[in-house]
Amino acid sequence: MLRLPKIINKTLSLRLSLMVVSAMALLLMASMIVMLYYSRKAVKEEALQKASQALEATVQNIDNILLSVEQTAGNFYFSLQPYIHQPDMMHTYALELVESNPYVVGCAIAMKPGYYKDGELFMAYYHHSTTSANSPIVQSETFVNRPYTEQLWYTRPMDTYKPGWMNPLGNNQQLGEVTETQNTSDYAPIITFSLPLSGDDGKPAGVLGVDVSLDLLSSIILSVKPSPNSYCTLLDSIGSYIV
């Protein structure tokens, strides 16, 4: 009979200890879950903020490049306009534009058929032999193996009389895609800023096209890595993948 109170006391103490331990374990588990939730939330917000900052910096970098090309084209537009009737000057300005801007890989000045008396079609086209700005500048008679009058970089500004960036070969062909009729050794994927030139009558007399290499934009996009498993893409105005 004397052992019964001791056994009861032991049992109560054990139960109390187990209850305290269980309560502490539940409290610790709840604390860990709350800490894990808020830690995950903080890491996610930090990652999103870092990715957003990287994206903004990349967009700003690309915008600065494209704006630089637009400004260069605009400056040359006003410089060459008084000499638009002199075909030799079109060659001079096309070459100088490529030399003056490190982001420009090619420049073409194409006039509407019959604008000059010496020939039906006229295009002054100079470009780097590779996508590198340090490569030699060469002259070509055509841009790929099609007349410029069939290419979007010329036809759209002539029709709309508005400048803009575009795939020079048209929306029916993806940027960077090469057809069987094109010389792949002379062609590199580009985007073109086309600026219509005014004639004496105020109507479009030709187009100034300035090319930027997609390899340059690709290198900028590929350098953006907010996290090891992240990736970035560059889309055009209609949602097609560029890079």
mmCIF file with all atom_site columns, C-alpha atoms in Angstrom, residues 92-183:
data_model
loop_
_atom_site.group_PDB
_atom_site.id
_atom_site.type_symbol
_atom_site.label_atom_id
_atom_site.label_alt_id
_atom_site.label_comp_id
_atom_site.label_asym_id
_atom_site.label_entity_id
_atom_site.label_seq_id
_atom_site.pdbx_PDB_ins_code
_atom_site.Cartn_x
_atom_site.Cartn_y
_atom_site.Cartn_z
_atom_site.occupancy
_atom_site.B_iso_or_equiv
_atom_site.pdbx_formal_charge
_atom_site.auth_seq_id
_atom_site.auth_comp_id
_atom_site.auth_asym_id
_atom_site.auth_atom_id
_atom_site.pdbx_PDB_model_num
ATOM 1  C CA . THR A 1 92  ? 30.308 58.175 -98.650  1.00 0.00 ? 92  THR A CA 1
ATOM 2  C CA . TYR A 1 93  ? 27.623 58.567 -96.012  1.00 0.00 ? 93  TYR A CA 1
ATOM 3  C CA . ALA A 1 94  ? 26.832 54.851 -95.835  1.00 0.00 ? 94  ALA A CA 1
ATOM 4  C CA . LEU A 1 95  ? 30.495 54.054 -95.215  1.00 0.00 ? 95  LEU A CA 1
ATOM 5  C CA . GLU A 1 96  ? 30.924 56.829 -92.646  1.00 0.00 ? 96  GLU A CA 1
ATOM 6  C CA . LEU A 1 97  ? 27.862 55.716 -90.705  1.00 0.00 ? 97  LEU A CA 1
ATOM 7  C CA . VAL A 1 98  ? 29.255 52.196 -90.271  1.00 0.00 ? 98  VAL A CA 1
ATOM 8  C CA . GLU A 1 99  ? 32.607 53.633 -89.206  1.00 0.00 ? 99  GLU A CA 1
ATOM 9  C CA . SER A 1 100 ? 31.116 56.128 -86.727  1.00 0.00 ? 100 SER A CA 1
ATOM 10 C CA . ASN A 1 101 ? 29.033 53.819 -84.520  1.00 0.00 ? 101 ASN A CA 1
ATOM 11 C CA . PRO A 1 102 ? 30.538 50.667 -82.933  1.00 0.00 ? 102 PRO A CA 1
ATOM 12 C CA . TYR A 1 103 ? 27.103 49.039 -82.651  1.00 0.00 ? 103 TYR A CA 1
ATOM 13 C CA . VAL A 1 104 ? 26.363 49.328 -86.376  1.00 0.00 ? 104 VAL A CA 1
ATOM 14 C CA . VAL A 1 105 ? 27.405 46.342 -88.490  1.00 0.00 ? 105 VAL A CA 1
ATOM 15 C CA . GLY A 1 106 ? 25.981 47.593 -91.776  1.00 0.00 ? 106 GLY A CA 1
ATOM 16 C CA . CYS A 1 107 ? 24.314 50.513 -93.529  1.00 0.00 ? 107 CYS A CA 1
ATOM 17 C CA . ALA A 1 108 ? 22.361 50.626 -96.788  1.00 0.00 ? 108 ALA A CA 1
ATOM 18 C CA . ILE A 1 109 ? 21.000 53.643 -98.623  1.00 0.00 ? 109 ILE A CA 1
ATOM 19 C CA . ALA A 1 110 ? 18.528 52.492 -101.261 1.00 0.00 ? 110 ALA A CA 1
ATOM 20 C CA . MET A 1 111 ? 16.687 54.840 -103.629 1.00 0.00 ? 111 MET A CA 1
ATOM 21 C CA . LYS A 1 112 ? 13.411 54.189 -105.387 1.00 0.00 ? 112 LYS A CA 1
ATOM 22 C CA . PRO A 1 113 ? 13.763 52.667 -108.871 1.00 0.00 ? 113 PRO A CA 1
ATOM 23 C CA . GLY A 1 114 ? 14.775 55.220 -111.496 1.00 0.00 ? 114 GLY A CA 1
ATOM 24 C CA . TYR A 1 115 ? 15.646 57.967 -109.009 1.00 0.00 ? 115 TYR A CA 1
ATOM 25 C CA . TYR A 1 116 ? 19.101 58.278 -110.542 1.00 0.00 ? 116 TYR A CA 1
ATOM 26 C CA . LYS A 1 117 ? 19.454 58.380 -114.302 1.00 0.00 ? 117 LYS A CA 1
ATOM 27 C CA . ASP A 1 118 ? 22.453 56.033 -114.370 1.00 0.00 ? 118 ASP A CA 1
ATOM 28 C CA . GLY A 1 119 ? 20.450 52.953 -113.382 1.00 0.00 ? 119 GLY A CA 1
ATOM 29 C CA . GLU A 1 120 ? 17.081 51.500 -112.484 1.00 0.00 ? 120 GLU A CA 1
ATOM 30 C CA . LEU A 1 121 ? 18.026 50.377 -108.964 1.00 0.00 ? 121 LEU A CA 1
ATOM 31 C CA . PHE A 1 122 ? 20.547 52.037 -106.650 1.00 0.00 ? 122 PHE A CA 1
ATOM 32 C CA . MET A 1 123 ? 21.812 50.883 -103.262 1.00 0.00 ? 123 MET A CA 1
ATOM 33 C CA . ALA A 1 124 ? 24.966 51.931 -101.412 1.00 0.00 ? 124 ALA A CA 1
ATOM 34 C CA . TYR A 1 125 ? 25.592 49.094 -98.947  1.00 0.00 ? 125 TYR A CA 1
ATOM 35 C CA . TYR A 1 126 ? 28.591 48.798 -96.598  1.00 0.00 ? 126 TYR A CA 1
ATOM 36 C CA . HIS A 1 127 ? 28.982 46.340 -93.743  1.00 0.00 ? 127 HIS A CA 1
ATOM 37 C CA . HIS A 1 128 ? 31.533 44.626 -91.527  1.00 0.00 ? 128 HIS A CA 1
ATOM 38 C CA . SER A 1 129 ? 32.759 41.332 -92.919  1.00 0.00 ? 129 SER A CA 1
ATOM 39 C CA . THR A 1 130 ? 31.802 39.678 -89.594  1.00 0.00 ? 130 THR A CA 1
ATOM 40 C CA . THR A 1 131 ? 29.663 40.680 -86.616  1.00 0.00 ? 131 THR A CA 1
ATOM 41 C CA . SER A 1 132 ? 32.755 42.091 -84.905  1.00 0.00 ? 132 SER A CA 1
ATOM 42 C CA . ALA A 1 133 ? 33.129 45.872 -84.983  1.00 0.00 ? 133 ALA A CA 1
ATOM 43 C CA . ASN A 1 134 ? 36.867 45.378 -85.544  1.00 0.00 ? 134 ASN A CA 1
ATOM 44 C CA . SER A 1 135 ? 36.428 43.403 -88.760  1.00 0.00 ? 135 SER A CA 1
ATOM 45 C CA . PRO A 1 136 ? 37.061 45.085 -92.133  1.00 0.00 ? 136 PRO A CA 1
ATOM 46 C CA . ILE A 1 137 ? 34.264 47.038 -93.791  1.00 0.00 ? 137 ILE A CA 1
ATOM 47 C CA . VAL A 1 138 ? 33.297 45.780 -97.224  1.00 0.00 ? 138 VAL A CA 1
ATOM 48 C CA . GLN A 1 139 ? 30.905 46.908 -99.929  1.00 0.00 ? 139 GLN A CA 1
ATOM 49 C CA . SER A 1 140 ? 28.188 44.658 -101.326 1.00 0.00 ? 140 SER A CA 1
ATOM 50 C CA . GLU A 1 141 ? 25.960 45.163 -104.319 1.00 0.00 ? 141 GLU A CA 1
ATOM 51 C CA . THR A 1 142 ? 22.964 43.469 -102.699 1.00 0.00 ? 142 THR A CA 1
ATOM 52 C CA . PHE A 1 143 ? 21.668 42.421 -99.282  1.00 0.00 ? 143 PHE A CA 1
ATOM 53 C CA . VAL A 1 144 ? 21.231 38.639 -99.665  1.00 0.00 ? 144 VAL A CA 1
ATOM 54 C CA . ASN A 1 145 ? 20.149 37.368 -103.079 1.00 0.00 ? 145 ASN A CA 1
ATOM 55 C CA . ARG A 1 146 ? 16.952 39.362 -103.494 1.00 0.00 ? 146 ARG A CA 1
ATOM 56 C CA . PRO A 1 147 ? 16.306 42.892 -104.801 1.00 0.00 ? 147 PRO A CA 1
ATOM 57 C CA . TYR A 1 148 ? 15.919 45.419 -102.007 1.00 0.00 ? 148 TYR A CA 1
ATOM 58 C CA . THR A 1 149 ? 12.535 46.377 -103.471 1.00 0.00 ? 149 THR A CA 1
ATOM 59 C CA . GLU A 1 150 ? 11.274 42.992 -102.203 1.00 0.00 ? 150 GLU A CA 1
ATOM 60 C CA . GLN A 1 151 ? 12.604 43.376 -98.668  1.00 0.00 ? 151 GLN A CA 1
ATOM 61 C CA . LEU A 1 152 ? 10.663 44.738 -95.713  1.00 0.00 ? 152 LEU A CA 1
ATOM 62 C CA . TRP A 1 153 ? 13.331 47.162 -94.497  1.00 0.00 ? 153 TRP A CA 1
ATOM 63 C CA . TYR A 1 154 ? 12.806 49.090 -97.766  1.00 0.00 ? 154 TYR A CA 1
ATOM 64 C CA . THR A 1 155 ? 9.148  48.505 -98.637  1.00 0.00 ? 155 THR A CA 1
ATOM 65 C CA . ARG A 1 156 ? 7.568  49.340 -95.272  1.00 0.00 ? 156 ARG A CA 1
ATOM 66 C CA . PRO A 1 157 ? 9.155  52.810 -94.806  1.00 0.00 ? 157 PRO A CA 1
ATOM 67 C CA . MET A 1 158 ? 8.394  53.612 -98.444  1.00 0.00 ? 158 MET A CA 1
ATOM 68 C CA . ASP A 1 159 ? 4.732  52.701 -97.894  1.00 0.00 ? 159 ASP A CA 1
ATOM 69 C CA . THR A 1 160 ? 4.219  54.211 -94.435  1.00 0.00 ? 160 THR A CA 1
ATOM 70 C CA . TYR A 1 161 ? 6.835  56.998 -94.519  1.00 0.00 ? 161 TYR A CA 1
ATOM 71 C CA . LYS A 1 162 ? 7.634  56.111 -90.905  1.00 0.00 ? 162 LYS A CA 1
ATOM 72 C CA . PRO A 1 163 ? 10.920 54.930 -89.340  1.00 0.00 ? 163 PRO A CA 1
ATOM 73 C CA . GLY A 1 164 ? 11.128 51.800 -87.235  1.00 0.00 ? 164 GLY A CA 1
ATOM 74 C CA . TRP A 1 165 ? 12.961 48.647 -86.183  1.00 0.00 ? 165 TRP A CA 1
ATOM 75 C CA . MET A 1 166 ? 12.186 45.443 -88.037  1.00 0.00 ? 166 MET A CA 1
ATOM 76 C CA . ASN A 1 167 ? 13.359 42.138 -89.371  1.00 0.00 ? 167 ASN A CA 1
ATOM 77 C CA . PRO A 1 168 ? 14.886 43.309 -92.664  1.00 0.00 ? 168 PRO A CA 1
ATOM 78 C CA . LEU A 1 169 ? 13.650 40.267 -94.600  1.00 0.00 ? 169 LEU A CA 1
ATOM 79 C CA . GLY A 1 170 ? 10.047 40.407 -93.416  1.00 0.00 ? 170 GLY A CA 1
ATOM 80 C CA . ASN A 1 171 ? 7.772  38.801 -90.833  1.00 0.00 ? 171 ASN A CA 1
ATOM 81 C CA . ASN A 1 172 ? 7.330  35.667 -92.918  1.00 0.00 ? 172 ASN A CA 1
ATOM 82 C CA . GLN A 1 173 ? 10.925 34.771 -92.101  1.00 0.00 ? 173 GLN A CA 1
ATOM 83 C CA . GLN A 1 174 ? 12.245 34.415 -88.576  1.00 0.00 ? 174 GLN A CA 1
ATOM 84 C CA . LEU A 1 175 ? 15.127 36.599 -87.513  1.00 0.00 ? 175 LEU A CA 1
ATOM 85 C CA . GLY A 1 176 ? 18.389 34.827 -88.171  1.00 0.00 ? 176 GLY A CA 1
ATOM 86 C CA . GLU A 1 177 ? 16.852 32.219 -90.485  1.00 0.00 ? 177 GLU A CA 1
ATOM 87 C CA . VAL A 1 178 ? 18.698 31.735 -93.744  1.00 0.00 ? 178 VAL A CA 1
ATOM 88 C CA . THR A 1 179 ? 17.005 30.499 -96.918  1.00 0.00 ? 179 THR A CA 1
ATOM 89 C CA . GLU A 1 180 ? 18.552 28.166 -99.447  1.00 0.00 ? 180 GLU A CA 1
ATOM 90 C CA . THR A 1 181 ? 19.123 31.020 -101.900 1.00 0.00 ? 181 THR A CA 1
ATOM 91 C CA . GLN A 1 182 ? 21.179 33.042 -99.431  1.00 0.00 ? 182 GLN A CA 1
ATOM 92 C CA . ASN A 1 183 ? 24.920 32.880 -98.975  1.00 0.00 ? 183 ASN A CA 1
#
